[in-house]
PDB file of C-alpha atoms in Angstrom:
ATOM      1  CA  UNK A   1     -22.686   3.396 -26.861  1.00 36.00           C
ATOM      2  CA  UNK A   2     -19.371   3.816 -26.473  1.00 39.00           C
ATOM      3  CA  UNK A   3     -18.362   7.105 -23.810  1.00 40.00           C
ATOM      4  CA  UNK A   4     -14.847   8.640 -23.936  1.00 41.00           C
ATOM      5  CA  UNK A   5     -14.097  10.183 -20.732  1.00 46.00           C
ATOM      6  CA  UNK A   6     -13.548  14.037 -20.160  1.00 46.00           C
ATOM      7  CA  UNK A   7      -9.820  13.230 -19.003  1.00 59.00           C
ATOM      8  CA  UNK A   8      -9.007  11.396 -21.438  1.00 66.00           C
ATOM      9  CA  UNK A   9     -10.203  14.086 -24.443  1.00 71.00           C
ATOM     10  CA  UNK A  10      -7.978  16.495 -22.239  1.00 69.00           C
ATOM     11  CA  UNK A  11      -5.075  14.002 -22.509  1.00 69.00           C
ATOM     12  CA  UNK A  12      -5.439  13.531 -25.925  1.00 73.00           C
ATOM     13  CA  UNK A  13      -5.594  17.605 -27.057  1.00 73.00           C
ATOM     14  CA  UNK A  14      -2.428  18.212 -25.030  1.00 68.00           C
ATOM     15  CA  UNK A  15      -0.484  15.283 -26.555  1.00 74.00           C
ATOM     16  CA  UNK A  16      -1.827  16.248 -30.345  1.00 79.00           C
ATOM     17  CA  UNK A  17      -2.492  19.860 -30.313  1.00 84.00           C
ATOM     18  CA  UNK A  18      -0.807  21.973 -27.280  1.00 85.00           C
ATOM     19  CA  UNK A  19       2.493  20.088 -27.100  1.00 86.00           C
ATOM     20  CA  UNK A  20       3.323  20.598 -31.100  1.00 88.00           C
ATOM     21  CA  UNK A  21       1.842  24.353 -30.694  1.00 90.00           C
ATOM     22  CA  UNK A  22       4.521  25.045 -27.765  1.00 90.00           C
ATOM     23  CA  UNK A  23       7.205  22.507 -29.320  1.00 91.00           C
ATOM     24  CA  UNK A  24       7.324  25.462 -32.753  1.00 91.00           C
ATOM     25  CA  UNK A  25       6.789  28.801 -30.536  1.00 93.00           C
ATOM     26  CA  UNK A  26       9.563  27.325 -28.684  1.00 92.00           C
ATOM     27  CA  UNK A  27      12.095  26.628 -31.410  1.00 92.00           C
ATOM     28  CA  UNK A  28      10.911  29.651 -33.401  1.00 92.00           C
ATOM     29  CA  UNK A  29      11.979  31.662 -30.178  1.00 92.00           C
ATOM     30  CA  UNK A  30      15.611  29.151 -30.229  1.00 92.00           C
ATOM     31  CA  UNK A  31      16.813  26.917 -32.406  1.00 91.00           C
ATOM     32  CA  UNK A  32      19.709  25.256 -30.998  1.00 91.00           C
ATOM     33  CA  UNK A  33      20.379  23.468 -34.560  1.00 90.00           C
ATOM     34  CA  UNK A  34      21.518  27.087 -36.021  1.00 90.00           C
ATOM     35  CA  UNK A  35      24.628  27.035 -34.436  1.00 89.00           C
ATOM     36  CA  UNK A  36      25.361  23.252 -34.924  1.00 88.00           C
ATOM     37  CA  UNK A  37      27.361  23.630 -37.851  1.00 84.00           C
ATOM     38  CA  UNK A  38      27.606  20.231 -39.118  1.00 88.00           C
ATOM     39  CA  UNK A  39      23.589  20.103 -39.743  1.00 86.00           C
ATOM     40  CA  UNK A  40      23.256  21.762 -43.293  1.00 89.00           C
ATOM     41  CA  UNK A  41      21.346  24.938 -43.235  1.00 89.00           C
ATOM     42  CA  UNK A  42      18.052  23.821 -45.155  1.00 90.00           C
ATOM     43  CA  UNK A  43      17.447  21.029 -42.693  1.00 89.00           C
ATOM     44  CA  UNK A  44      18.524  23.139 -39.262  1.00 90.00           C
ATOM     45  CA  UNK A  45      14.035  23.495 -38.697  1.00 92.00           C
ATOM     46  CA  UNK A  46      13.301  19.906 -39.666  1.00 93.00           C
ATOM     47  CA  UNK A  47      16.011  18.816 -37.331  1.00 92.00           C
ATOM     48  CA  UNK A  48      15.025  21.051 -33.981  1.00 92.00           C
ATOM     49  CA  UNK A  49      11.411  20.355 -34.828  1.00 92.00           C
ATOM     50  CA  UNK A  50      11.889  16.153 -34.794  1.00 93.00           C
ATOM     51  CA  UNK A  51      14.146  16.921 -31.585  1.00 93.00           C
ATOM     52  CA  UNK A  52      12.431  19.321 -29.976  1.00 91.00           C
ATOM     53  CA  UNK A  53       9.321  17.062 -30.229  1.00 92.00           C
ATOM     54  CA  UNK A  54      10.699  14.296 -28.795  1.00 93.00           C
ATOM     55  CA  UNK A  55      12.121  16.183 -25.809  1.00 93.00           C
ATOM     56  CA  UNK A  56       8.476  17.618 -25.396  1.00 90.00           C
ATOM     57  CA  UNK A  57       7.173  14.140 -25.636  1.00 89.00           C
ATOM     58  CA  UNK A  58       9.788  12.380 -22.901  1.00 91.00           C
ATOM     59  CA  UNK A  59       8.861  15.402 -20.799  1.00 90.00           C
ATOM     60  CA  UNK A  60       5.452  14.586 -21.159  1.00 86.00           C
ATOM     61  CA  UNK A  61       5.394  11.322 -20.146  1.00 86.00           C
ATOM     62  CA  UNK A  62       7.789  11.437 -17.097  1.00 87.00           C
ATOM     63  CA  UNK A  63       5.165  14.179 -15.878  1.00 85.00           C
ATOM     64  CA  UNK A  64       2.468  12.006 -16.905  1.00 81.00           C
ATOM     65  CA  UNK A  65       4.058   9.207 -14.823  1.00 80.00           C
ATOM     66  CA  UNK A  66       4.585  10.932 -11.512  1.00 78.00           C
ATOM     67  CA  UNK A  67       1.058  11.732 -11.303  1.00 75.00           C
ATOM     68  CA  UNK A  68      -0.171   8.661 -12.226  1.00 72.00           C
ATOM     69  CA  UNK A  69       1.470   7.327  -9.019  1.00 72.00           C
ATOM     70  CA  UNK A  70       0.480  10.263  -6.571  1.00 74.00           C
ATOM     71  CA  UNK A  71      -2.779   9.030  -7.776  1.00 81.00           C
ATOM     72  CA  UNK A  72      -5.392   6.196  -6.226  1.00 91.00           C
ATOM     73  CA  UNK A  73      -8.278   4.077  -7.066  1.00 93.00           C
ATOM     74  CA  UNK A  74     -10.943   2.510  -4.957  1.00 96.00           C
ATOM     75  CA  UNK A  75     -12.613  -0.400  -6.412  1.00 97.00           C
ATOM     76  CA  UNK A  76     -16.362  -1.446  -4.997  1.00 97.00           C
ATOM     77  CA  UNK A  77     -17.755  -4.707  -6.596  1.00 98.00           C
ATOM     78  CA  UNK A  78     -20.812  -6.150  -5.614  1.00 97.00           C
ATOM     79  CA  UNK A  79     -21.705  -9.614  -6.402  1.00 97.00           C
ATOM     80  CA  UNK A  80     -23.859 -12.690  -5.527  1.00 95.00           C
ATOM     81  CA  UNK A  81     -21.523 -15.340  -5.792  1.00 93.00           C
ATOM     82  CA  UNK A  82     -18.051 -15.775  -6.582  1.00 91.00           C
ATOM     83  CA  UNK A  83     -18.839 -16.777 -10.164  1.00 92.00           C
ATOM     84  CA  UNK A  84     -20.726 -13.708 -11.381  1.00 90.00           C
ATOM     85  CA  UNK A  85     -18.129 -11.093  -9.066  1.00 94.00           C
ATOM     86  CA  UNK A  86     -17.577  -8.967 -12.051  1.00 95.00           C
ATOM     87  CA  UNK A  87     -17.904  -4.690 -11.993  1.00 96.00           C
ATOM     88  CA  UNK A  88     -19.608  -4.528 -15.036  1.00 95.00           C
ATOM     89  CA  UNK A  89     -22.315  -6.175 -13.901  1.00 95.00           C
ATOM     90  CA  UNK A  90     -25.306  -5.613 -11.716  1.00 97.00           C
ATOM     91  CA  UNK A  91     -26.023  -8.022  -9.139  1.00 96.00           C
ATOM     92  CA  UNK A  92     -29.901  -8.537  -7.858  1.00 95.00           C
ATOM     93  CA  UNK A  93     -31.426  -9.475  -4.614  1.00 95.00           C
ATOM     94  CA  UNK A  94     -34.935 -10.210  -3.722  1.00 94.00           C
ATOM     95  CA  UNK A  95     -36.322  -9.529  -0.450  1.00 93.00           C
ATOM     96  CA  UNK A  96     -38.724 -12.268  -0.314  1.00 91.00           C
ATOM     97  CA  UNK A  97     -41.146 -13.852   1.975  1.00 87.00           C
ATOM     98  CA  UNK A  98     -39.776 -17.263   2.025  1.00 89.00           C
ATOM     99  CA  UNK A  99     -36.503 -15.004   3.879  1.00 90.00           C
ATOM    100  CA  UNK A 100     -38.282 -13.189   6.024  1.00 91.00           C
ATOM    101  CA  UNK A 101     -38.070 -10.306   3.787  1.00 92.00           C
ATOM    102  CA  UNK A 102     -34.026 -10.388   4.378  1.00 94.00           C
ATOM    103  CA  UNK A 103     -31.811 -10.470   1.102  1.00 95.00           C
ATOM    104  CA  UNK A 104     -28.159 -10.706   0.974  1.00 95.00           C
ATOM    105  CA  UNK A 105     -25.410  -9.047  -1.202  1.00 96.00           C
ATOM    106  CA  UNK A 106     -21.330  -9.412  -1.182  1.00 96.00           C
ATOM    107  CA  UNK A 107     -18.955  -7.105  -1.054  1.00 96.00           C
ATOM    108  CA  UNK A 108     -15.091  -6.179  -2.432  1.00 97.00           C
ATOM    109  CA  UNK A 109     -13.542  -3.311  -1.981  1.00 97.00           C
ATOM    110  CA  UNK A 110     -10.140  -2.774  -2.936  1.00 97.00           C
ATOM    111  CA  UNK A 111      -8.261   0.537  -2.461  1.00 96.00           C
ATOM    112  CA  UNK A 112      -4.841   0.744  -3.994  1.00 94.00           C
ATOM    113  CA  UNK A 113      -2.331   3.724  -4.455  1.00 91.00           C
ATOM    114  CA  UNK A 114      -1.102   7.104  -2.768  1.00 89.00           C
ATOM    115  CA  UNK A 115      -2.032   5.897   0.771  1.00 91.00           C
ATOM    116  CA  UNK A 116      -2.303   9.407   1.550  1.00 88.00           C
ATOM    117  CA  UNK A 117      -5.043  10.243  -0.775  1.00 89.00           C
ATOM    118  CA  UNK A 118      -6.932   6.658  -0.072  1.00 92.00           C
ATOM    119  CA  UNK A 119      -7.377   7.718   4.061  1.00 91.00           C
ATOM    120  CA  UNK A 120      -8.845  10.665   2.894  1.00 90.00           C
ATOM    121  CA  UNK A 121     -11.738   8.191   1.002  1.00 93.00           C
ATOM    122  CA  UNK A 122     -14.803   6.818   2.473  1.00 95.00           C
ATOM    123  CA  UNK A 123     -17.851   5.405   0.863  1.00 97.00           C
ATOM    124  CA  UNK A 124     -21.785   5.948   1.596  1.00 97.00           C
ATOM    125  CA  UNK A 125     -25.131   4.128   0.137  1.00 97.00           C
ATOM    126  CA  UNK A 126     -28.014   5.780   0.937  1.00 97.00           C
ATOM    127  CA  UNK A 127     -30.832   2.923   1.126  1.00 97.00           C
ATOM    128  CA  UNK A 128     -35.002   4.200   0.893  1.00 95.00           C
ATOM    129  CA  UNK A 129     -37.408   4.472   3.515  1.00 94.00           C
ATOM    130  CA  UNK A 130     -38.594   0.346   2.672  1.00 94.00           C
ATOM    131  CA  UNK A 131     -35.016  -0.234   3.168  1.00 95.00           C
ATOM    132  CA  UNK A 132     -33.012  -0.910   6.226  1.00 95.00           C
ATOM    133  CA  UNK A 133     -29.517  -2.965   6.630  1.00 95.00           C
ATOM    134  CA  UNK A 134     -27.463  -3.698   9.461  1.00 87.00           C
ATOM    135  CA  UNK A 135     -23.771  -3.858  10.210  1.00 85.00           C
ATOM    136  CA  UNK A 136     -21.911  -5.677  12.384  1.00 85.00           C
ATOM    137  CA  UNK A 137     -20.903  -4.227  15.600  1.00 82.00           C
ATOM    138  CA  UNK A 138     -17.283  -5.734  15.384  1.00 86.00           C
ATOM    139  CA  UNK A 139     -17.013  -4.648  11.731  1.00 91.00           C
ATOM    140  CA  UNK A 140     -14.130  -1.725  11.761  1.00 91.00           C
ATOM    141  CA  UNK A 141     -14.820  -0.187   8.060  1.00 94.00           C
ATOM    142  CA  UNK A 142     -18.508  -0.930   7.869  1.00 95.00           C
ATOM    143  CA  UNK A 143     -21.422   1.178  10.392  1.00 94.00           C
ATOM    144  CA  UNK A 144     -25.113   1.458   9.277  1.00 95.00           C
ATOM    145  CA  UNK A 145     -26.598   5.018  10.396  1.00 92.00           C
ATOM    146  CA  UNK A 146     -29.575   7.240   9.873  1.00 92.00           C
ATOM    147  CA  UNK A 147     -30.795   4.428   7.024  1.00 94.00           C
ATOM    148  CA  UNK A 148     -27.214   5.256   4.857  1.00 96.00           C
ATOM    149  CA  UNK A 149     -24.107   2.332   4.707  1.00 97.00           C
ATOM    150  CA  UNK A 150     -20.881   3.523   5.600  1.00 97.00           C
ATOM    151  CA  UNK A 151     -17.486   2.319   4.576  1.00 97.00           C
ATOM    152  CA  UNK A 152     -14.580   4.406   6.180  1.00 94.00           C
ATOM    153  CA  UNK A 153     -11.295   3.571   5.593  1.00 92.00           C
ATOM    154  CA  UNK A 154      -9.037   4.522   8.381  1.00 88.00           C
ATOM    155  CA  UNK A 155      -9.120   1.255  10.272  1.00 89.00           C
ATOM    156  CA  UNK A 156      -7.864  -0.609   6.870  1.00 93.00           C
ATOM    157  CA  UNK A 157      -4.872   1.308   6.399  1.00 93.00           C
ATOM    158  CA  UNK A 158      -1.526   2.257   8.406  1.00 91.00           C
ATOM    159  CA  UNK A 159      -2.017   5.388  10.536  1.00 87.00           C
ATOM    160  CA  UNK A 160       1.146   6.981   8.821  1.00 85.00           C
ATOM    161  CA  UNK A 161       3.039   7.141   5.320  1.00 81.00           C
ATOM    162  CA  UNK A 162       2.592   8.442   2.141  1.00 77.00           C
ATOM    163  CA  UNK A 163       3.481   5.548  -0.441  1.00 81.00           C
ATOM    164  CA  UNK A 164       2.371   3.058  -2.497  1.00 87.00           C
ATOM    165  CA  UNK A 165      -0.771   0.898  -1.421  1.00 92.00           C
ATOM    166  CA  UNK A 166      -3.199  -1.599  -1.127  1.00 94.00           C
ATOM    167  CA  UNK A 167      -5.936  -2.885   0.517  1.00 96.00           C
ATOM    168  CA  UNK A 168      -8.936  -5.443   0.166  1.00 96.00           C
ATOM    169  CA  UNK A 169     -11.854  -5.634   2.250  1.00 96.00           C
ATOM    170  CA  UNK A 170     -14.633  -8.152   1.823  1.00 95.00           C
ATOM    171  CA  UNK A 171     -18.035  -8.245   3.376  1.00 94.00           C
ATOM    172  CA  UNK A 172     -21.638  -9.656   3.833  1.00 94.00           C
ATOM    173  CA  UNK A 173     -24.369  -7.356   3.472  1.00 95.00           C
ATOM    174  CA  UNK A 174     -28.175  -7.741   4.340  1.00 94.00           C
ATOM    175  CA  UNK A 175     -30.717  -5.715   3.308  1.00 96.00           C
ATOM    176  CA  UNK A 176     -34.032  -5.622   5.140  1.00 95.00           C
ATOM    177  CA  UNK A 177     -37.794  -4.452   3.972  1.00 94.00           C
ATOM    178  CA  UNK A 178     -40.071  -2.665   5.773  1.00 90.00           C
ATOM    179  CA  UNK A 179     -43.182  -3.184   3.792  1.00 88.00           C
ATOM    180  CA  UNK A 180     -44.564  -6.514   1.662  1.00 81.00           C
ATOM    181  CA  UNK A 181     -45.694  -4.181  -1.062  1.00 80.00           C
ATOM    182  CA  UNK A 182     -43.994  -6.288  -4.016  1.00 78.00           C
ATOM    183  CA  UNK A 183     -44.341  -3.448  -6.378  1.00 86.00           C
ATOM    184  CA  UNK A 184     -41.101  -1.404  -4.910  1.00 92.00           C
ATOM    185  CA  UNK A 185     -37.711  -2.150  -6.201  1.00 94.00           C
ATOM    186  CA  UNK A 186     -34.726   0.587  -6.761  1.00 96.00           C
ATOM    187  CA  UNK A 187     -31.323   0.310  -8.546  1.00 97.00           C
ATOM    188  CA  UNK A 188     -28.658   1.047  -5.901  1.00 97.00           C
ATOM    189  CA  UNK A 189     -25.238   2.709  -6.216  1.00 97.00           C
ATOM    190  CA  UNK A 190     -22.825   4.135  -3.416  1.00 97.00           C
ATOM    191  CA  UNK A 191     -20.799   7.196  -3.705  1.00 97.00           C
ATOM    192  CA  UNK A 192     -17.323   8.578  -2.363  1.00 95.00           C
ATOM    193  CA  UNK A 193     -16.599  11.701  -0.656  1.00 94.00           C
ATOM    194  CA  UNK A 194     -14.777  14.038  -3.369  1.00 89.00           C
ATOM    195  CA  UNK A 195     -11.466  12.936  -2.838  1.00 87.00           C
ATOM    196  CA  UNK A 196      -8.464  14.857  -5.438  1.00 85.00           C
ATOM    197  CA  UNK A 197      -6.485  12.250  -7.282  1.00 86.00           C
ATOM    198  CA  UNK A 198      -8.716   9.445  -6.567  1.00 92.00           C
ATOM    199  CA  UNK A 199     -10.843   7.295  -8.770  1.00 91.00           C
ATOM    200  CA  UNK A 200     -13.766   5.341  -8.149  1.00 95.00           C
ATOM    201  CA  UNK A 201     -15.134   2.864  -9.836  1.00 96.00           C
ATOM    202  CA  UNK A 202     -18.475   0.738  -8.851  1.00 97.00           C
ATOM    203  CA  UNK A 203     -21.245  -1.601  -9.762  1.00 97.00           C
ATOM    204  CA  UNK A 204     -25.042  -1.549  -8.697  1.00 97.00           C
ATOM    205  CA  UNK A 205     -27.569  -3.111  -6.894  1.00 96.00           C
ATOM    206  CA  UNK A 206     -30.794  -4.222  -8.047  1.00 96.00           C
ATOM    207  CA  UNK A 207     -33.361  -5.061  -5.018  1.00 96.00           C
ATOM    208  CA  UNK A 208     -36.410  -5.701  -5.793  1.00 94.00           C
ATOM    209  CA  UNK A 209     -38.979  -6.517  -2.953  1.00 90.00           C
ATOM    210  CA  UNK A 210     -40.554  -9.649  -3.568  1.00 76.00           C
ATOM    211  CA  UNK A 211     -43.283 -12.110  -2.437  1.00 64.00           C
TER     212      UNK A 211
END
């Protein structure tokens, strides 16, 4: 089924309903048109109404259009191969005997916007007690800690600014059981720190712990 977004029903009642409603209190209150002489009496409202809208509207959208670009979005895609690296999918791993109960997932993240919002943003999957990973000790984004992955962000980006930008990072992740029961497997999908004017967007993973 087919989900419309909160912010975007909020977008769409202030473009349809509260713009028009201010657009006629406003020209109600002044109607520059009735002291334009050349526009004929009987169309002075029709003409301040079709103007007055499309001021709102161009108002509107420059507004619209500076905070889409104080804005950010961090991207996290998991994937098995480079064929199937799509977000709207769900990658799965087995942790099987035949790997020493060791299964391995890639990673993308890309961050790209208000570089002051994105060093604000970090990342965190919490992994169950049958669960362990690892990280590698020269990785600068990724650390593995108290059984939760970590992806912080201040390493990836410049220390200083406030513009435009992006950022990839791309990594190898291994998950680890603790137990051979083969009936355990869990759907698994990380989470960033509330960050204002930032949006995330993820995939899962499916790890099932295999024989």
């Amino acid at each position: 089924m087919y989900k419309v977004r909160v912010p975007t029903i909020v977008k769409l009642i202030l473009k349809s309903l509260i713009i028009p409603i201010i657009v006629i209190l406003c020209l109600n209150f002044f109607n520059l048109f009735n002291y334009i002489t050349f526009v004929p009496i009987e169309y002075q409202y029709d003409v301040g109404l079709t103007v007055y809208l499309a001021v709102a509207e161009a108002i509107y959208t420059l507004i619209k259009k500076h905070i889409e670009q104080k804005q950010a979005i961090v991207r996290c895609i998991f994937y098995s191969t480079d064929v199937d690296k799509n977000i709207k999918t769900d990658p799965s791993i087995v942790c099987a005997d035949a790997t020493d109960g060791v299964a391995s997932i890639r990673c993308h993240i890309e961050l790209k916007g208000n570089l002051k919002r994105l060093r604000k943003c970090n990342i965190n999957l919490n992994l169950p007690e049958w669960l362990s990973s690892q990280a590698n000790a020269s990785d600068m984004i990724l650390n593995y800690s108290e059984n939760q992955l970590n992806w912080e962000f201040e390493n990836l980006l410049p220390k200083y600014g406030d513009g435009e930008q992006k950022a990839e990072y791309n990594s190898k992740i291994s998950f680890i059981r603790s137990t051979e029961n083969s009936n355990l497997s869990i759907t698994l999908k990380p989470h960033m720190n509330k960050c204002f004017g930032v949006k995330f967007e993820t995939n899962c993973i499916k790890v099932q712990n295999g024989v």
